[in-house]
Coordinates of C-alpha atoms and ligand atoms in Angstrom, one line a residue:
X1 CA 121.4 17.6 9.5
X2 CA 118.5 15.6 8.4
X3 CA 115.0 17.3 8.6
X4 CA 111.4 15.2 9.5
X5 CA 107.8 15.5 8.2
X6 CA 104.8 13.0 8.0
X7 CA 104.6 11.6 5.2
X8 CA 101.3 13.3 4.0
X9 CA 103.9 16.4 4.1
X10 CA 105.3 16.3 0.4
X11 CA 101.6 15.9 -1.1
X12 CA 100.2 19.3 -0.3
X13 CA 99.6 21.7 -3.0
X14 CA 98.5 25.0 -2.7
X15 CA 94.9 25.1 -4.2
X16 CA 95.1 28.7 -4.8
X17 CA 92.4 30.5 -6.5
X18 CA 90.2 27.4 -5.1
X19 CA 90.6 28.3 -2.1
X20 CA 87.6 29.3 0.4
X21 CA 90.0 30.7 3.7
X22 CA 92.2 31.8 1.8
X23 CA 95.7 32.7 4.3
X24 CA 96.0 35.3 2.4
X25 CA 93.1 37.7 3.7
X26 CA 92.4 38.0 7.4
X27 CA 95.8 37.3 8.7
X28 CA 98.6 40.8 8.3
X29 CA 101.8 39.1 7.1
X30 CA 105.2 40.0 8.4
X31 CA 107.3 40.9 6.1
X32 CA 111.1 39.1 6.2
X33 CA 114.0 42.1 6.0
X34 CA 116.1 40.1 2.9
X35 CA 112.4 40.5 1.4
X36 CA 111.5 44.0 2.6
X37 CA 115.7 44.8 1.0
X38 CA 114.7 43.4 -2.5
X39 CA 111.1 44.6 -2.5
X40 CA 112.5 48.3 -2.2
X41 CA 114.9 48.2 -5.0
X42 CA 112.3 47.6 -7.1
X43 CA 111.0 50.1 -9.3
X44 CA 108.7 50.9 -11.9
X45 CA 103.6 50.6 -12.0
X46 CA 104.3 48.0 -9.6
X47 CA 107.4 48.9 -7.9
X48 CA 105.1 52.0 -6.4
X49 CA 102.3 50.0 -5.7
X50 CA 104.9 47.8 -3.7
X51 CA 106.0 50.5 -1.4
X52 CA 102.8 52.2 -0.9
X53 CA 101.0 48.7 0.3
X54 CA 103.8 48.1 2.9
X55 CA 103.6 49.2 5.8
X56 CA 106.8 49.4 8.1
X57 CA 106.9 51.2 11.9
X58 CA 110.8 50.9 11.3
X59 CA 111.2 47.7 13.5
X60 CA 108.5 45.4 11.1
X61 CA 106.9 45.9 7.9
X62 CA 103.9 43.7 6.5
X63 CA 101.5 44.0 3.3
X64 CA 98.8 46.9 4.5
X65 CA 95.2 45.7 4.8
X66 CA 92.1 46.2 2.4
X67 CA 89.2 46.7 3.2
X68 CA 86.1 44.9 5.7
X69 CA 87.2 41.7 4.5
X70 CA 90.9 42.6 5.8
X71 CA 92.7 41.4 2.1
X72 CA 96.7 41.1 1.3
X73 CA 96.6 44.4 -1.5
X74 CA 98.3 41.6 -3.9
X75 CA 95.7 39.1 -3.6
X76 CA 93.5 39.3 -6.9
X77 CA 89.0 38.9 -7.6
X78 CA 90.6 36.0 -8.9
X79 CA 92.0 34.1 -5.6
X80 CA 95.3 34.5 -7.7
X81 CA 99.2 36.4 -6.9
X82 CA 99.3 39.6 -8.0
X83 CA 102.9 39.2 -7.0
X84 CA 103.2 35.0 -7.7
X85 CA 102.2 36.5 -11.5
X86 CA 104.8 40.0 -11.3
X87 CA 107.7 39.2 -10.3
X88 CA 107.5 35.2 -9.3
X89 CA 107.7 33.1 -6.9
X90 CA 111.1 33.6 -5.4
X91 CA 109.1 37.0 -4.6
X92 CA 107.5 36.3 -1.9
X93 CA 107.8 37.1 1.3
X94 CA 109.1 34.2 3.8
X95 CA 105.8 34.1 6.0
X96 CA 103.7 33.8 2.3
X97 CA 106.8 30.8 0.6
X98 CA 105.6 28.6 4.0
X99 CA 102.8 29.2 5.4
X100 CA 101.6 26.2 6.5
X101 CA 104.0 24.8 7.0
X102 CA 105.2 24.8 10.9
X103 CA 108.8 24.1 11.8
X104 CA 110.8 22.6 14.8
X105 CA 113.8 22.7 14.7
X106 CA 115.8 20.6 17.9
X107 CA 119.4 19.3 18.0
X108 CA 120.2 16.6 15.4
X109 CA 117.3 17.2 13.4
X110 CA 114.2 20.0 12.3
X111 CA 110.6 18.9 12.2
X112 CA 108.8 20.0 9.4
X113 CA 104.7 19.9 9.7
X114 CA 101.7 21.4 7.8
X115 CA 99.2 23.3 10.2
X116 CA 95.6 23.1 10.3
X117 CA 94.9 26.0 9.5
X118 CA 94.2 25.6 5.7
X119 CA 91.6 23.8 4.7
X120 CA 93.9 22.1 1.4
X121 CA 96.6 20.7 4.6
X122 CA 93.7 19.9 6.6
X123 CA 91.7 17.8 4.2
X124 CA 95.0 16.1 3.1
X125 CA 95.8 15.7 6.5
X126 CA 91.9 14.3 8.2
X127 CA 91.8 12.0 4.8
X128 CA 95.1 10.9 4.2
X129 CA 94.6 6.7 4.2
X130 CA 97.7 5.1 5.2
X131 CA 100.0 5.2 8.7
X132 CA 100.7 8.0 9.5
X133 CA 104.9 8.1 10.0
X134 CA 107.4 10.1 10.1
X135 CA 109.8 10.5 7.7
X136 CA 113.1 11.7 6.4
X137 CA 112.8 13.2 3.9
X138 CA 117.0 15.7 3.4
X139 CA 119.8 15.3 5.0
X140 CA 122.9 16.7 4.6
X141 CA 125.1 14.1 5.4
X142 CA 126.3 16.3 8.9
X143 CA 125.5 14.3 11.8
X144 CA 124.7 15.8 15.9
X145 CA 123.4 14.2 18.7
X146 CA 119.9 14.9 20.3
X147 CA 120.1 15.8 23.7
X148 CA 118.6 13.0 26.9
X149 CA 115.7 14.8 26.2
X150 CA 115.0 15.0 23.4
X151 CA 115.8 10.8 23.3
X152 CA 113.6 9.8 25.4
X153 CA 110.5 12.3 23.9
X154 CA 110.9 9.9 20.5
X155 CA 110.8 7.5 22.4
X156 CA 107.4 8.8 24.2
X157 CA 106.4 9.8 21.1
X158 CA 107.3 7.3 19.3
X159 CA 104.9 4.8 21.1
X160 CA 101.5 7.4 20.8
X161 CA 102.4 6.3 17.4
X162 CA 101.4 3.3 17.9
X163 CA 99.2 3.1 20.3
X164 CA 96.9 6.5 17.8
X165 CA 98.1 4.0 15.3
X166 CA 96.0 0.6 16.7
X167 CA 93.1 0.5 14.6
X168 CA 91.8 -3.0 16.9
X169 CA 89.9 -0.6 19.2
X170 CA 88.1 2.6 18.2
X171 CA 89.9 5.9 18.5
X172 CA 87.9 6.9 21.9
X173 CA 89.9 4.7 23.9
X174 CA 93.0 4.7 22.0
X175 CA 92.7 8.5 23.7
X176 CA 92.3 7.6 26.7
X177 CA 95.3 5.7 26.9
X178 CA 97.6 8.4 25.2
X179 CA 95.9 10.1 27.9
X180 CA 97.2 7.1 31.3
X181 CA 100.4 6.4 29.8
X182 CA 101.4 9.8 29.7
X183 CA 100.4 10.0 32.9
X184 CA 98.0 13.0 32.4
X185 CA 95.0 14.9 33.8
X186 CA 92.7 15.6 32.1
X187 CA 90.0 18.0 33.8
X188 CA 87.0 16.9 33.7
X189 CA 84.9 19.2 32.6
X190 CA 81.3 18.7 30.7
X191 CA 81.2 20.4 27.4
X192 CA 79.3 23.6 29.0
X193 CA 81.9 24.0 30.9
X194 CA 84.5 23.6 27.7
X195 CA 82.2 26.1 26.0
X196 CA 82.5 28.5 28.6
X197 CA 86.0 28.4 28.9
X198 CA 86.7 28.7 24.9
X199 CA 84.6 31.7 25.0
X200 CA 86.8 33.7 28.0
X201 CA 89.6 33.0 25.0
X202 CA 90.4 36.0 21.9
X203 CA 88.1 34.9 19.3
X204 CA 89.1 35.8 16.1
X205 CA 86.1 35.2 13.2
X206 CA 82.4 35.7 14.9
X207 CA 81.2 33.2 13.1
X208 CA 83.6 30.5 15.9
X209 CA 81.6 32.2 18.7
X210 CA 77.7 31.1 17.2
X211 CA 79.9 27.5 17.2
X212 CA 80.4 27.7 20.3
X213 CA 78.2 28.5 21.5
X214 CA 76.3 25.8 20.5
X215 CA 78.6 23.7 22.3
X216 CA 77.3 21.1 24.5
X217 CA 74.5 18.8 24.3
X218 CA 75.1 16.2 22.7
X219 CA 78.5 13.5 24.0
X220 CA 77.3 10.7 22.6
X221 CA 75.9 11.0 19.6
X222 CA 78.3 8.0 17.7
X223 CA 80.1 9.4 14.8
X224 CA 81.9 5.8 14.2
X225 CA 82.6 6.8 10.7
X226 CA 84.8 9.7 11.0
X227 CA 87.3 7.1 13.0
X228 CA 90.4 7.7 10.7
X229 CA 89.5 11.5 10.4
X230 CA 90.1 11.3 14.4
X231 CA 93.1 9.0 14.4
X232 CA 94.7 11.7 11.7
X233 CA 93.6 14.4 14.3
X234 CA 95.5 13.4 17.1
X235 CA 99.0 12.5 15.5
X236 CA 99.0 15.9 13.7
X237 CA 98.0 17.1 17.3
X238 CA 101.1 15.7 18.9
X239 CA 103.0 15.7 16.3
X240 CA 103.1 20.1 16.4
X241 CA 102.3 20.2 20.0
X242 CA 105.3 17.4 22.1
X243 CA 107.7 18.5 19.9
X244 CA 108.6 22.0 22.4
X245 CA 108.2 19.5 25.5
X246 CA 110.7 20.8 28.2
X247 CA 110.3 18.0 30.2
X248 CA 107.8 15.3 30.9
X249 CA 105.7 17.6 32.2
X250 CA 105.4 19.4 30.0
X251 CA 105.0 16.3 27.6
X252 CA 101.3 15.4 29.2
X253 CA 100.7 19.1 29.1
X254 CA 101.7 19.2 26.1
X255 CA 99.4 15.6 25.0
X256 CA 96.4 17.4 27.5
X257 CA 96.1 19.6 24.7
X258 CA 96.4 17.5 21.8
X259 CA 93.7 15.3 23.3
X260 CA 91.8 18.3 23.8
X261 CA 91.5 20.4 20.8
X262 CA 90.2 16.3 19.7
X263 CA 87.8 16.0 22.2
X264 CA 86.3 19.5 22.0
X265 CA 86.6 18.8 17.4
X266 CA 84.5 15.8 18.6
X267 CA 82.0 17.3 20.1
X268 CA 80.9 20.2 17.6
X269 CA 81.4 17.2 15.3
X270 CA 78.8 15.5 17.9
X271 CA 77.4 18.8 18.3
X272 CA 75.9 18.9 13.9
X273 CA 75.7 15.3 14.3
X274 CA 73.2 16.1 16.6
X275 CA 70.5 19.0 14.6
X276 CA 71.2 18.3 11.1
X277 CA 71.7 14.0 11.6
X278 CA 74.6 14.0 9.9
X279 CA 78.4 15.5 10.1
X280 CA 80.3 14.5 7.2
X281 CA 83.9 14.4 6.4
X282 CA 84.1 17.9 4.7
X283 CA 82.2 19.3 7.7
X284 CA 84.4 17.3 11.1
X285 CA 87.5 19.7 8.3
X286 CA 85.9 22.7 8.8
X287 CA 85.3 22.9 11.8
X288 CA 89.2 21.3 13.2
X289 CA 90.9 24.6 10.1
X290 CA 88.3 26.9 12.0
X291 CA 89.7 25.5 15.5
X292 CA 93.4 25.5 14.7
X293 CA 92.5 29.2 13.1
X294 CA 91.4 30.1 16.6
X295 CA 93.5 28.2 19.4
X296 CA 96.6 27.2 17.7
X297 CA 96.9 30.2 15.4
X298 CA 97.2 32.4 18.4
X299 CA 99.3 32.1 21.2
X300 CA 97.5 33.9 23.4
X301 CA 94.9 31.2 23.8
X302 CA 96.9 28.4 23.6
X303 CA 99.6 29.1 26.8
X304 CA 96.1 30.3 28.3
X305 CA 94.7 26.9 27.7
X306 CA 98.5 25.1 28.2
X307 CA 98.0 26.8 31.8
X308 CA 95.0 25.1 32.5
X309 CA 95.7 21.3 31.7
X310 CA 98.8 22.9 34.0
Ligands
SF4_1 S1 95.1 28.6 2.4 FE1 96.4 26.7 2.6 S2 95.4 26.5 0.2 FE2 94.1 28.4 0.9 S3 95.2 29.3 0.0 FE3 96.8 29.7 2.1 S4 98.7 27.5 1.3 FE4 96.1 28.3 -0.1

């Protein structure tokens, strides 16, 4: 079985105490069973702290979050993790160890990637300068065969990767070609209509509502200095969201979903530039991180938008 990842994947390192939007704040962290057993075996003062800060209803366990900010109880004021400092990295539960990685398990491979909701992953993905290539990063030597549909999926996706990286054309043209190639019908809505749709979804951070409310005015502001980051963004969405497609129709809907992410983030960047005269790379990266946290990391929101696009 092979493990496949985009070629930037192995360059990722968590920036820990330098992170401004730590994943240890505001997210409920479920503890897997093996790690829970291990935590229950820890004694001493740290063991007591550990036991007091785990909520367990018998079906699932998670760390109790602290204060209005909802911080992990082991996140120190200096941004470092008390669990790692006391017990070492091996003591982390699966979610803490794996974040921001995502996985798709297919017949002949595991596909892994980095989620855009992590600010360092967003910076790395969007600033990647070379081609984005899917590479084998691990292989246990056991060959298995993909299903007929998976063969089709790999070939469709391969074509999209070539099409989206044809830099002779502007990225908006490549994005339109992607939709046409997949016979994906993207709804013809104004920015204000998209704003209302997104405002009707579940929101985690009140700042996202404010960002969405600004959406609308400025579709045609040029963003030519952000062509490559937008290309990287589209490739990320395509890689992340098409692997789970059940058939060609579902693949098209997921390609529309990828386009939607690109389209909304582009509109938000255009609005920013119209308001302030500039939309710098770090602003695009932050808008993409927020979009990902609010949409990709909410099953409810992803499903609602996929439903609309189907
Ligand atoms: S969001 Fe990313 S960079 Fe920040 S603490 Fe989490 S994994 Fe590290």
